[in-house]
PDB file of N, CA and C in Angstrom:
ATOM      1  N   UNK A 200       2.690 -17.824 -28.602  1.00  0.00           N
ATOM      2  CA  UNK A 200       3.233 -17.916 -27.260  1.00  0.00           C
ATOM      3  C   UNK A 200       3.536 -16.527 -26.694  1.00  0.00           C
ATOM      4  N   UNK A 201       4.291 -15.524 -27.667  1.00  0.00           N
ATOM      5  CA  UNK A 201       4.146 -14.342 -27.104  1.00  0.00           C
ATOM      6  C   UNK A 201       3.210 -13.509 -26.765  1.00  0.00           C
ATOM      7  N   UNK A 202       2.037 -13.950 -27.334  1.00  0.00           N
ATOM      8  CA  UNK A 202       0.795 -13.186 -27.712  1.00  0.00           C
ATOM      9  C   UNK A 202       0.237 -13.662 -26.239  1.00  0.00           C
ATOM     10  N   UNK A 203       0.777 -14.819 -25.657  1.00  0.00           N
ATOM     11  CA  UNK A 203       0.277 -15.351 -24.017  1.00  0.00           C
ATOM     12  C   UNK A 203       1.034 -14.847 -23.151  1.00  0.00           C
ATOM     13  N   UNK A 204       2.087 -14.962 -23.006  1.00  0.00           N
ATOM     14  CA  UNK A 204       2.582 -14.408 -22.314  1.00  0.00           C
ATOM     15  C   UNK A 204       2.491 -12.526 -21.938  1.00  0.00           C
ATOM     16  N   UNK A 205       2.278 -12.043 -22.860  1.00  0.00           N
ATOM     17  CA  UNK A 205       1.730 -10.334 -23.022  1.00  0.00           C
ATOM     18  C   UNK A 205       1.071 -10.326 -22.261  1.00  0.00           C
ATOM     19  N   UNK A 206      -0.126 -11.135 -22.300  1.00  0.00           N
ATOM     20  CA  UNK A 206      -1.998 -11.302 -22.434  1.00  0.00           C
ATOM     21  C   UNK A 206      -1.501 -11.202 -20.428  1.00  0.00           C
ATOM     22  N   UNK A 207      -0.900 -12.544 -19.905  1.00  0.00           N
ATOM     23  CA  UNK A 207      -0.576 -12.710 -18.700  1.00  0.00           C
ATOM     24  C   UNK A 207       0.284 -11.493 -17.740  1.00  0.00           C
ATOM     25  N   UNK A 208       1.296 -11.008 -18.484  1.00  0.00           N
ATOM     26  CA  UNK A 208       1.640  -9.722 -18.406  1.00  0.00           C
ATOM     27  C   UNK A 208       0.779  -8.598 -18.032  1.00  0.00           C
ATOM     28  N   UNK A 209      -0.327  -8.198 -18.681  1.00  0.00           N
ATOM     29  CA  UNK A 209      -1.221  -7.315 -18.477  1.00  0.00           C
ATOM     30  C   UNK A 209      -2.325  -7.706 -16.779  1.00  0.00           C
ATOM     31  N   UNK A 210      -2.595  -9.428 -17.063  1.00  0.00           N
ATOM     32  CA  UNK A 210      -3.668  -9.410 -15.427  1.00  0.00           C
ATOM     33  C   UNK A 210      -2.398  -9.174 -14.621  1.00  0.00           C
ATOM     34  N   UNK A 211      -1.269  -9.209 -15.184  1.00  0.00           N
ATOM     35  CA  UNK A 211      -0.211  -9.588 -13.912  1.00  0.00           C
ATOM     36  C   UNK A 211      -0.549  -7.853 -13.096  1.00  0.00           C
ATOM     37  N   UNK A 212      -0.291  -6.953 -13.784  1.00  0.00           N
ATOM     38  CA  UNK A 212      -0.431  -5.459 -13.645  1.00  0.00           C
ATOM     39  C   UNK A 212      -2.148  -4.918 -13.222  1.00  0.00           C
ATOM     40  N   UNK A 213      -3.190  -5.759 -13.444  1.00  0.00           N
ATOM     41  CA  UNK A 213      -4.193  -5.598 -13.168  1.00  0.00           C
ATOM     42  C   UNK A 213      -3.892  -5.982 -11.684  1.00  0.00           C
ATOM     43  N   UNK A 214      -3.680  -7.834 -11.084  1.00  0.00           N
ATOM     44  CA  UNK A 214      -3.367  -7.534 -10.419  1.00  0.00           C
ATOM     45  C   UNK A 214      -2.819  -7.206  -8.793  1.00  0.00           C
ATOM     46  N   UNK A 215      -1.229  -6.582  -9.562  1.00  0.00           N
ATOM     47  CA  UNK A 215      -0.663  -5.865  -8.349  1.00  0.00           C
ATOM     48  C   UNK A 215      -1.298  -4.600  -8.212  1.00  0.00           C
ATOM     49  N   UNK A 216      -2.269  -4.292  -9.266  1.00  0.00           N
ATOM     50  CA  UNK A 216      -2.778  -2.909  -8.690  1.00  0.00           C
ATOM     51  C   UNK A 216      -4.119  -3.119  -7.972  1.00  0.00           C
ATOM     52  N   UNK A 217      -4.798  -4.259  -8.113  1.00  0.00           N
ATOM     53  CA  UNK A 217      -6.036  -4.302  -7.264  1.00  0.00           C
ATOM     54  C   UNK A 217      -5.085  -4.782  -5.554  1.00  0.00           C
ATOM     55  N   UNK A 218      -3.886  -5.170  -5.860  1.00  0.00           N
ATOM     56  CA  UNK A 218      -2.980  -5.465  -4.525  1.00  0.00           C
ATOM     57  C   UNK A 218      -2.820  -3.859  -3.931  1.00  0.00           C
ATOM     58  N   UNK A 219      -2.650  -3.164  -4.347  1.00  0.00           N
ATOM     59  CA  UNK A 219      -2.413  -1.545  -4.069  1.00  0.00           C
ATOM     60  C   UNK A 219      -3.289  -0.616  -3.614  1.00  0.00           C
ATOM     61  N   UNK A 220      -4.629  -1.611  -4.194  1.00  0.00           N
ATOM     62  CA  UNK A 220      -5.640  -0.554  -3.699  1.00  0.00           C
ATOM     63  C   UNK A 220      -6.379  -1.537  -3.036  1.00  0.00           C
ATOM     64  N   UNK A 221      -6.294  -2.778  -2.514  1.00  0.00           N
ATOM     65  CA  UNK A 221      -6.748  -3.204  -1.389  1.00  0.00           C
ATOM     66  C   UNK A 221      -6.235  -2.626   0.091  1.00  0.00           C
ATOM     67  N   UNK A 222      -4.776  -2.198   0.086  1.00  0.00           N
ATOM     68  CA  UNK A 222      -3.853  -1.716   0.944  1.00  0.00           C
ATOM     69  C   UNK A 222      -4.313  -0.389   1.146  1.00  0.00           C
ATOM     70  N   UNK A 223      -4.008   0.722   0.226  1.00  0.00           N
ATOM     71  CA  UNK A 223      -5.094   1.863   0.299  1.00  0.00           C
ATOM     72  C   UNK A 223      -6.132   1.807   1.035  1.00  0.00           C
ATOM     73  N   UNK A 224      -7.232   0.815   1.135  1.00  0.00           N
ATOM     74  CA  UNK A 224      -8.426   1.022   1.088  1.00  0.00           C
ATOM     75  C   UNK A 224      -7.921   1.002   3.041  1.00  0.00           C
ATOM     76  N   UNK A 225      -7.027  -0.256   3.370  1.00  0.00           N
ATOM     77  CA  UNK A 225      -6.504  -0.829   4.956  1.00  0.00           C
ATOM     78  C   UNK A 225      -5.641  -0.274   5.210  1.00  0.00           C
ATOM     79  N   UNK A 226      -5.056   0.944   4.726  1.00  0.00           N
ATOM     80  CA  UNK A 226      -4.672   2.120   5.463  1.00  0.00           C
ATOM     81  C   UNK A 226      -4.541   3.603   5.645  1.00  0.00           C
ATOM     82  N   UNK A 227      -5.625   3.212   4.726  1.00  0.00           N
ATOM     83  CA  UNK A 227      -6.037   4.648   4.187  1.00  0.00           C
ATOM     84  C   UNK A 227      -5.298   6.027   3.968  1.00  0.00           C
ATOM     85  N   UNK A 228      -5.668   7.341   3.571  1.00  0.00           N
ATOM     86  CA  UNK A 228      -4.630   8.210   3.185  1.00  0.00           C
ATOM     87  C   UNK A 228      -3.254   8.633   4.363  1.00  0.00           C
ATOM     88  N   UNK A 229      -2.373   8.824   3.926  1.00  0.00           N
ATOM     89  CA  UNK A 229      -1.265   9.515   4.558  1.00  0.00           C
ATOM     90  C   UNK A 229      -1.934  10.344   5.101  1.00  0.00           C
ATOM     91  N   UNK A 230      -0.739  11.478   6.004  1.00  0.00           N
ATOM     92  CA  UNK A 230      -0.883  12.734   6.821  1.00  0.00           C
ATOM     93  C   UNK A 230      -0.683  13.615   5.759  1.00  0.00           C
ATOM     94  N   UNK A 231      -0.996  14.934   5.593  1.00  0.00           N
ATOM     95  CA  UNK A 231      -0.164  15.919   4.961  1.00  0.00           C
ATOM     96  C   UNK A 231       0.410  16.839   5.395  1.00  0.00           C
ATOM     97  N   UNK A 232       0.950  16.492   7.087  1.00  0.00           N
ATOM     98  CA  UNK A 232       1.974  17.759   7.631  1.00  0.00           C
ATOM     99  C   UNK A 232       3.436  17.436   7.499  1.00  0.00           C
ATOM    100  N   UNK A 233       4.026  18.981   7.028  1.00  0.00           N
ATOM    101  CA  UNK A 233       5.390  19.043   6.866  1.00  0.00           C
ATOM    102  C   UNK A 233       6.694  18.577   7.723  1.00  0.00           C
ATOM    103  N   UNK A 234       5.679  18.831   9.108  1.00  0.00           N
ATOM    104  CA  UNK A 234       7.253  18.104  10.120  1.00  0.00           C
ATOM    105  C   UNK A 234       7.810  16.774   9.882  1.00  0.00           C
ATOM    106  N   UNK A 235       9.073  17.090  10.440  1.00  0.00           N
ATOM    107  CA  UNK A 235       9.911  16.035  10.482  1.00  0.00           C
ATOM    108  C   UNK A 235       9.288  15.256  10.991  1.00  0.00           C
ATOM    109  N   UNK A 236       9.083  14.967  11.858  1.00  0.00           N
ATOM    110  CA  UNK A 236       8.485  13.258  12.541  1.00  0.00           C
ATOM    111  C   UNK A 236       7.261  12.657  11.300  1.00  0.00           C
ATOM    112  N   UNK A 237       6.787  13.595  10.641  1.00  0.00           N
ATOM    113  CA  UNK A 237       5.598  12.783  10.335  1.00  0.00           C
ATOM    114  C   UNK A 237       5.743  12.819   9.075  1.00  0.00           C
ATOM    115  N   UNK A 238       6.985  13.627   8.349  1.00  0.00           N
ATOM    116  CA  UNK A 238       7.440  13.129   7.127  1.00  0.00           C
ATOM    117  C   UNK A 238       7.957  11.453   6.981  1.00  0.00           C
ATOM    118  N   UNK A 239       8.818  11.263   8.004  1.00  0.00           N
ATOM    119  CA  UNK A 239       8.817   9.953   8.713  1.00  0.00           C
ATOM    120  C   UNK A 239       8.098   9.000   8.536  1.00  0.00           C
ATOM    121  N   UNK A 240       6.846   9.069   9.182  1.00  0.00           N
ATOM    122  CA  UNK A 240       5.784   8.464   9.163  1.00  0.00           C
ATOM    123  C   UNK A 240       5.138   7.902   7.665  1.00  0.00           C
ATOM    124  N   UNK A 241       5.219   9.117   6.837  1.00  0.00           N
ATOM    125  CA  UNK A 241       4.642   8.947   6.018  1.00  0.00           C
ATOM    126  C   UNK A 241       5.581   8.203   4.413  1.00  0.00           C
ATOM    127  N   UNK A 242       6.959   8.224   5.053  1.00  0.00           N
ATOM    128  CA  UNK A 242       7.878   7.530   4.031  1.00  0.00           C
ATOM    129  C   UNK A 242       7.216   6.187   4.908  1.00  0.00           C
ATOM    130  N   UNK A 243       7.196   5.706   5.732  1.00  0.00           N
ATOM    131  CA  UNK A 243       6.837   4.199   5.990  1.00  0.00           C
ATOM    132  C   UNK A 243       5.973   3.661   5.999  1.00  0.00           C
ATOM    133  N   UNK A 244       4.421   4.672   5.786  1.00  0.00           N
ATOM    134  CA  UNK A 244       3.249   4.122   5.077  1.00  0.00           C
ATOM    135  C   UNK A 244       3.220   3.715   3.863  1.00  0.00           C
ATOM    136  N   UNK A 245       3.885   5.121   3.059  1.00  0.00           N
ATOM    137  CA  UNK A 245       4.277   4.753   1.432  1.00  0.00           C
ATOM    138  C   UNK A 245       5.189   3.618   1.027  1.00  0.00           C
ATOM    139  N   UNK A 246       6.067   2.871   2.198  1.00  0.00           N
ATOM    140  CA  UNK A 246       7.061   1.880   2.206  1.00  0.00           C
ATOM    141  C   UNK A 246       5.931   0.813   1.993  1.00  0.00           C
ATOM    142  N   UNK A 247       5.053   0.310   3.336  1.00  0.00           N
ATOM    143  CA  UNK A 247       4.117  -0.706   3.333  1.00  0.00           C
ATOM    144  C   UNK A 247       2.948  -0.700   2.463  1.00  0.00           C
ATOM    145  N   UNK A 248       2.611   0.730   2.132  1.00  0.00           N
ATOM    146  CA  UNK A 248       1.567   0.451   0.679  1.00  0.00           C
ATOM    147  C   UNK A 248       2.223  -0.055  -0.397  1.00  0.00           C
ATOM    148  N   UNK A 249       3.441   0.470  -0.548  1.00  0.00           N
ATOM    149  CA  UNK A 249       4.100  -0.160  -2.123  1.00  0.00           C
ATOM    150  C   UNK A 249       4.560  -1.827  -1.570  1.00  0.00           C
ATOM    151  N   UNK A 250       5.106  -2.189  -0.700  1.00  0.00           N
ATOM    152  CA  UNK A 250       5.310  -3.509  -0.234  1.00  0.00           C
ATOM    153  C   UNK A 250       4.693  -4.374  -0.190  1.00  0.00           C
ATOM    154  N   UNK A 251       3.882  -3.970   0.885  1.00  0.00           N
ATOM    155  CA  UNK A 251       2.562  -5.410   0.531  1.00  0.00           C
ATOM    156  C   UNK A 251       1.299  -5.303  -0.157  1.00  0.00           C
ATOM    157  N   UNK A 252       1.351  -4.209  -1.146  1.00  0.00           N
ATOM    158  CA  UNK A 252       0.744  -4.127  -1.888  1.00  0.00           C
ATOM    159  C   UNK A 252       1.112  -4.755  -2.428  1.00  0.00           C
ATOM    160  N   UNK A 253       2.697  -4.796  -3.346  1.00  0.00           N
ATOM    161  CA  UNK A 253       3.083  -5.753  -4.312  1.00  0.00           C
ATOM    162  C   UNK A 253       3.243  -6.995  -4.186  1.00  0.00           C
ATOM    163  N   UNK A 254       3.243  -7.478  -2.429  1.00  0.00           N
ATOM    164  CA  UNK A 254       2.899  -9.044  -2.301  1.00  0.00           C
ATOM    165  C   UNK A 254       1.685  -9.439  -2.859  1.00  0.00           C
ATOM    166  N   UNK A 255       0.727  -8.769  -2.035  1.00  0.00           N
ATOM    167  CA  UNK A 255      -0.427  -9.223  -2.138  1.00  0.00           C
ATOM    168  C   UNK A 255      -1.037  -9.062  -3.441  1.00  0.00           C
ATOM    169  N   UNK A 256      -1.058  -8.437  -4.246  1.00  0.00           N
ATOM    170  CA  UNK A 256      -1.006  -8.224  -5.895  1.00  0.00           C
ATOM    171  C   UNK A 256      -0.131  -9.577  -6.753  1.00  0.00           C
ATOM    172  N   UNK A 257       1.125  -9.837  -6.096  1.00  0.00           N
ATOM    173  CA  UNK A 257       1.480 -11.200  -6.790  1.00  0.00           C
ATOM    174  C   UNK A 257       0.944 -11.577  -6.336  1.00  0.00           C
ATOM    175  N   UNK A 258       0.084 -12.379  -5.221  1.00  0.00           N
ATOM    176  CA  UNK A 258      -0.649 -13.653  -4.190  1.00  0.00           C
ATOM    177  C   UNK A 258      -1.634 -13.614  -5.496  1.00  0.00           C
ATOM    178  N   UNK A 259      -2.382 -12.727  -5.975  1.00  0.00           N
ATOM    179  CA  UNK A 259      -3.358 -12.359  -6.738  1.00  0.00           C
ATOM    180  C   UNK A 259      -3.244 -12.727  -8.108  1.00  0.00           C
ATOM    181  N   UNK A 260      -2.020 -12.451  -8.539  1.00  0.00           N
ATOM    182  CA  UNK A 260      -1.745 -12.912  -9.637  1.00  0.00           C
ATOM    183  C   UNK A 260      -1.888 -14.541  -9.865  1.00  0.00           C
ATOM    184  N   UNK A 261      -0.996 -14.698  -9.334  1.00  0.00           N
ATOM    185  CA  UNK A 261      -0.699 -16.362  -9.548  1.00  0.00           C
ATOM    186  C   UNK A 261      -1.591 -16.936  -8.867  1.00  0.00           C
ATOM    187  N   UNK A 262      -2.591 -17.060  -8.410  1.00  0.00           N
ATOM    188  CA  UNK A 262      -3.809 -17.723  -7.794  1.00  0.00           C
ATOM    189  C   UNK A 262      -4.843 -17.622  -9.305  1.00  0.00           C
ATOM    190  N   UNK A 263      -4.750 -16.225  -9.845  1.00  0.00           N
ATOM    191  CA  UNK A 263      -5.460 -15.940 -10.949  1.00  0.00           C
ATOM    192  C   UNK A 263      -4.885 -16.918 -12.438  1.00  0.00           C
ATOM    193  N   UNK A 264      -3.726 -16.518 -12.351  1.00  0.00           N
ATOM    194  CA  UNK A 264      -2.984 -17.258 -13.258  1.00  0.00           C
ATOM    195  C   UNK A 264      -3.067 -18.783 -13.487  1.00  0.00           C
ATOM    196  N   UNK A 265      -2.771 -19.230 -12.364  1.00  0.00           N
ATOM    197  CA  UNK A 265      -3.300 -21.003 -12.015  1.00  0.00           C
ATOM    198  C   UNK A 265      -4.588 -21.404 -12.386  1.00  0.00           C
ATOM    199  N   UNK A 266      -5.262 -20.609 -12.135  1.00  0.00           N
ATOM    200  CA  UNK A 266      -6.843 -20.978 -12.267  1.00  0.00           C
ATOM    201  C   UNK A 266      -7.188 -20.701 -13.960  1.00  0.00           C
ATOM    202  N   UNK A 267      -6.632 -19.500 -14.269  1.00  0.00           N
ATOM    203  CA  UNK A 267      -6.510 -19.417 -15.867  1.00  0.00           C
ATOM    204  C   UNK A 267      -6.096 -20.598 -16.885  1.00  0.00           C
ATOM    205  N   UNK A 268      -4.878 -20.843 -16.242  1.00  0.00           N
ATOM    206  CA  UNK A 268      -4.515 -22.108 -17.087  1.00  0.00           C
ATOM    207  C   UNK A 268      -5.237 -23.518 -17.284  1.00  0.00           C
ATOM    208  N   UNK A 269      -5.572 -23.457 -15.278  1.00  0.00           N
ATOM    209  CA  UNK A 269      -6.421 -24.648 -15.447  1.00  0.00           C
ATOM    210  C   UNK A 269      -7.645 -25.240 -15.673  1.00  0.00           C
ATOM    211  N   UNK A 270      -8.656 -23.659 -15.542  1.00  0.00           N
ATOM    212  CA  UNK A 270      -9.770 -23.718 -15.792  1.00  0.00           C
ATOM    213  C   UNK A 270     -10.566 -23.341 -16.675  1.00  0.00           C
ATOM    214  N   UNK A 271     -10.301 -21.766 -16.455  1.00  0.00           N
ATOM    215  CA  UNK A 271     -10.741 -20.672 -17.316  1.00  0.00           C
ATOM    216  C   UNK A 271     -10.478 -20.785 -18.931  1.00  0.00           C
ATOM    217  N   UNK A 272      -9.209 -21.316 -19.568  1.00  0.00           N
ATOM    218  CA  UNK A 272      -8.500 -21.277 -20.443  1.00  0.00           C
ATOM    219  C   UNK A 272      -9.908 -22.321 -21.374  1.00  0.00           C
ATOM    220  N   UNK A 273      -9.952 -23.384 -20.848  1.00  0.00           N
ATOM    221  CA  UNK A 273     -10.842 -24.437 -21.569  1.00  0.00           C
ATOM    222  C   UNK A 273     -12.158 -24.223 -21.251  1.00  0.00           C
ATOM    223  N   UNK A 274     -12.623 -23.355 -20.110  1.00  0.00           N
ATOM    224  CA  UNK A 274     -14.304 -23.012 -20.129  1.00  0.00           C
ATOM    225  C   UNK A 274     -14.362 -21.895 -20.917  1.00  0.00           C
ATOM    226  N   UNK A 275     -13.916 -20.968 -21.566  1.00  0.00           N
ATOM    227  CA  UNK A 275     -13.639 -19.768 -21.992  1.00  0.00           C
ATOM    228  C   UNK A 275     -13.729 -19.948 -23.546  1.00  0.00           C
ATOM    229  N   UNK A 276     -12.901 -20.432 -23.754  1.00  0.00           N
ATOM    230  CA  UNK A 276     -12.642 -20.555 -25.607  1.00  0.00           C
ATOM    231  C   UNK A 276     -13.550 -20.405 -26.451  1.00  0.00           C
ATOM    232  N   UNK A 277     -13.520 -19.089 -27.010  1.00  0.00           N
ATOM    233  CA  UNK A 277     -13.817 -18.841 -28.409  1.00  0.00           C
ATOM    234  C   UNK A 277     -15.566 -18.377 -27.727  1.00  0.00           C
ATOM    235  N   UNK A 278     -15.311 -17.857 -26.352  1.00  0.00           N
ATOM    236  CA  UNK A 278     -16.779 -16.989 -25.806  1.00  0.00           C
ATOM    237  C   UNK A 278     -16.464 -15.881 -26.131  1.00  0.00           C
ATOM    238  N   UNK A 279     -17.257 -14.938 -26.106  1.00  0.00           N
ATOM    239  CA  UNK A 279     -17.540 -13.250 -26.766  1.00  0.00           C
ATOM    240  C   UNK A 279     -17.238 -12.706 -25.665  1.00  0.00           C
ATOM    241  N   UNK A 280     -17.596 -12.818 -24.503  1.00  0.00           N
ATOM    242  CA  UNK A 280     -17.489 -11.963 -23.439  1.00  0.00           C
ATOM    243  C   UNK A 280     -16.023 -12.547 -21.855  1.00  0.00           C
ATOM    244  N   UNK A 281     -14.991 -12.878 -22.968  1.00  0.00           N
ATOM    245  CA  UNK A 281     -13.860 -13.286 -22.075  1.00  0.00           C
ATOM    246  C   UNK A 281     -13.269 -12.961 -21.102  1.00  0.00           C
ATOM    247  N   UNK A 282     -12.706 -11.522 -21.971  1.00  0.00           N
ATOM    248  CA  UNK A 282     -11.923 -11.055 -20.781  1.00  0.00           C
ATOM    249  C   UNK A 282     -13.085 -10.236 -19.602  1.00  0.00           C
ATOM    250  N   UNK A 283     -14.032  -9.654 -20.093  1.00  0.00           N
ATOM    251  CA  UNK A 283     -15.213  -9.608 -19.036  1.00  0.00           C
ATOM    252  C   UNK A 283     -15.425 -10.553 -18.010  1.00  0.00           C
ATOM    253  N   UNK A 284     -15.297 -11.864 -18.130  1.00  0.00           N
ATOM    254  CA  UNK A 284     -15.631 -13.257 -17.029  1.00  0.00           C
ATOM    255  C   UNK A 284     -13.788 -12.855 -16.152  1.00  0.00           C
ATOM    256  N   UNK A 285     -12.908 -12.693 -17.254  1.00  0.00           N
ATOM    257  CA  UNK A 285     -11.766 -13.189 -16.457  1.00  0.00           C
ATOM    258  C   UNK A 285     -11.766 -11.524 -15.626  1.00  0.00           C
ATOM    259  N   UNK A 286     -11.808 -10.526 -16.214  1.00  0.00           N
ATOM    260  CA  UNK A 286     -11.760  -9.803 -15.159  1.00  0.00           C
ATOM    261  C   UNK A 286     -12.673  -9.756 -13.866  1.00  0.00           C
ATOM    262  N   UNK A 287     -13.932  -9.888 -13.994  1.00  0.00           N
ATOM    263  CA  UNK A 287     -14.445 -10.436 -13.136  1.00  0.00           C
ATOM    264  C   UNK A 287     -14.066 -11.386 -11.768  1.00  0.00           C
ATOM    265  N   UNK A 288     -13.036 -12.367 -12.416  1.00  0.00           N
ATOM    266  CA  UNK A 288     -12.941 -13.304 -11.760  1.00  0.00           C
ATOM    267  C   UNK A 288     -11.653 -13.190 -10.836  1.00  0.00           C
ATOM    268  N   UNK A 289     -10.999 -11.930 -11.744  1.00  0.00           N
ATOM    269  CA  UNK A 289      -9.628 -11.325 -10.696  1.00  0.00           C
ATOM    270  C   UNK A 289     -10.131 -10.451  -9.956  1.00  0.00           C
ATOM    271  N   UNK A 290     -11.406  -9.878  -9.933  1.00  0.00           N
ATOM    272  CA  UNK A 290     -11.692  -9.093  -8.854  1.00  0.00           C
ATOM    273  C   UNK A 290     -12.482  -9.666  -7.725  1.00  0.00           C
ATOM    274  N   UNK A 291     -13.065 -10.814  -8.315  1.00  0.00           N
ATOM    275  CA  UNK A 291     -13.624 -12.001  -6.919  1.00  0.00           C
ATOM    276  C   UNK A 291     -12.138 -12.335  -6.225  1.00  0.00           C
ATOM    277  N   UNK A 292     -11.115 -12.991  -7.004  1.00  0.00           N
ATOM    278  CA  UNK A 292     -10.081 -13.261  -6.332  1.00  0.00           C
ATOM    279  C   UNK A 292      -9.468 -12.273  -5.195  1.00  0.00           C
ATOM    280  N   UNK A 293      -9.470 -10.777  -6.001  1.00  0.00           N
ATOM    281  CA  UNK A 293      -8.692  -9.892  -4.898  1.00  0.00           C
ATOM    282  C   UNK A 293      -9.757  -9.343  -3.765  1.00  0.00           C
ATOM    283  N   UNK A 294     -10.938  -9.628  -3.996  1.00  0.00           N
ATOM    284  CA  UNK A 294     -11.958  -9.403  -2.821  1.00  0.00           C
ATOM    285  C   UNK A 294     -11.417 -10.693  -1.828  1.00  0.00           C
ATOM    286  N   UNK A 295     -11.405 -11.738  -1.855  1.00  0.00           N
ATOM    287  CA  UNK A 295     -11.479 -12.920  -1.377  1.00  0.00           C
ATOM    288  C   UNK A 295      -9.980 -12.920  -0.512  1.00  0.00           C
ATOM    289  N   UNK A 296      -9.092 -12.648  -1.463  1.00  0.00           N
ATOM    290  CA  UNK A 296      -7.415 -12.587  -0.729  1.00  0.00           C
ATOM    291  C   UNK A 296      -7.396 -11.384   0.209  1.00  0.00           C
ATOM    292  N   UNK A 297      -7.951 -10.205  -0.503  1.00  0.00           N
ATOM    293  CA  UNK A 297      -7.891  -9.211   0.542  1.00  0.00           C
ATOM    294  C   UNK A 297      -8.960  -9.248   1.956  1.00  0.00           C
ATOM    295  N   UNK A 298      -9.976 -10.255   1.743  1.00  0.00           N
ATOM    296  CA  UNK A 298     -10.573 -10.124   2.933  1.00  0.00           C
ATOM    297  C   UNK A 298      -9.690 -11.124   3.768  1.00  0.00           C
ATOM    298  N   UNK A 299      -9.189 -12.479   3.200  1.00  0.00           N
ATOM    299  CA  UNK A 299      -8.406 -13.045   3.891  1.00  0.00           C
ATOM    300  C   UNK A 299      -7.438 -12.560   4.725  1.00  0.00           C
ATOM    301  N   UNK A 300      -6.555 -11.517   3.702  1.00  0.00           N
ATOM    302  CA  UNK A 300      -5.446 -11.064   4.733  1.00  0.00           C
ATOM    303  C   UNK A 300      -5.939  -9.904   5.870  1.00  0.00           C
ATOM    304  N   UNK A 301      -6.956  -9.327   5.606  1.00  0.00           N
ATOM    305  CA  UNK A 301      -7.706  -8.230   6.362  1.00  0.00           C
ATOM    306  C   UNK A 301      -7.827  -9.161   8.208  1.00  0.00           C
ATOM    307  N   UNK A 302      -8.532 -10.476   7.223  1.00  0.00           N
ATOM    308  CA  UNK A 302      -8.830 -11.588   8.618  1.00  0.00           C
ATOM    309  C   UNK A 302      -7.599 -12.044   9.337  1.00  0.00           C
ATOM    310  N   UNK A 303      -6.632 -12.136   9.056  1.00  0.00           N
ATOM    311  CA  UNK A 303      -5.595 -12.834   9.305  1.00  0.00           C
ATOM    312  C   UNK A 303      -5.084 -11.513  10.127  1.00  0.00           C
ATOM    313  N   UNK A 304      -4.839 -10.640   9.466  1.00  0.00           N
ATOM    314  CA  UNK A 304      -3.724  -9.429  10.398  1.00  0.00           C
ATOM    315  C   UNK A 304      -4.609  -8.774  11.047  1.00  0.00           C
ATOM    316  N   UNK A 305      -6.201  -9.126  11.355  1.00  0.00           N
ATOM    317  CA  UNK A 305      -7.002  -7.206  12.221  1.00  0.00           C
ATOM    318  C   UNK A 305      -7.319  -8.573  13.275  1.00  0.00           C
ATOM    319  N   UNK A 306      -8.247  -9.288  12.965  1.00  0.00           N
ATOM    320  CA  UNK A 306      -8.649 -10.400  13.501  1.00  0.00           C
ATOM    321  C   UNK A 306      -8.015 -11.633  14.444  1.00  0.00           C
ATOM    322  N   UNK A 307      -7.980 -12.202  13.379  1.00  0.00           N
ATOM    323  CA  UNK A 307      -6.669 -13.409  13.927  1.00  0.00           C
ATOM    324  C   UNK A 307      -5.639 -13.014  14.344  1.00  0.00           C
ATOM    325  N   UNK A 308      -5.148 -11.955  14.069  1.00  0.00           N
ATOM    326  CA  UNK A 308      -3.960 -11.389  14.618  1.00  0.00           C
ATOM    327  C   UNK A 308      -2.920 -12.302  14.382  1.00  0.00           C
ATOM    328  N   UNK A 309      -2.750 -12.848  13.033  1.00  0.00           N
ATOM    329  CA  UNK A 309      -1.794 -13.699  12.836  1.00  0.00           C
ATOM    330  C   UNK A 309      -0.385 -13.164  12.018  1.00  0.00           C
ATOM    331  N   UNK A 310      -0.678 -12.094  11.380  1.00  0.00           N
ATOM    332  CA  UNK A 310       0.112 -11.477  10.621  1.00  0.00           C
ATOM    333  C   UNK A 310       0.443 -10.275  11.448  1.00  0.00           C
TER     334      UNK A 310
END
């Protein structure tokens, strides 16, 4: 049981970081000037990259996680190339969530 929970631990950190660098990618680098105003600026980019990065990285998780338990777990067993399919399959997920939310907040303008 601990040896699962670890295992879940680790995509959990896979990922909020594919959550981090979907955000990266949708707001791309900071400024690097010293003034005040845009030091500013740039504490509240670094606010919303670490923020909804880490939403959207849990959204990622537990969509991944669910599907692990319910699917993956029993199509998987005792294949050679596992965590290869499952990583795989967290990076279809964070393509898929991140284009969603991309659609939702540029597009739809819902977010």
């Amino acid at each position: 049981m601990t040896k699962r929970i670890l295992n879940y631990l680790g995509w959990i950190i896979v990922a909020i970081l594919l959550g981090f660098l979907h955000m990266r990618i949708v707001l791309g680098p900071g400024s690097t000037s010293d003034s005040g105003g845009i030091t500013f600026l740039n504490s509240i980019h670094d606010f919303v990259l670490w923020y909804v990065g880490a939403i959207i990285g849990a959204i990622i998780a537990f969509v991944f996680i669910l599907l692990d338990i319910l699917y993956l777990n029993k199509k998987l067993q005792d294949h050679s190339k596992a965590t290869l399919i499952r990583l795989s399959v967290i990076i279809g997920l964070a393509i898929i969530i991140g284009a969603t939310h991309y659609f939702l907040e540029e597009i739809a303008d819902v977010l």
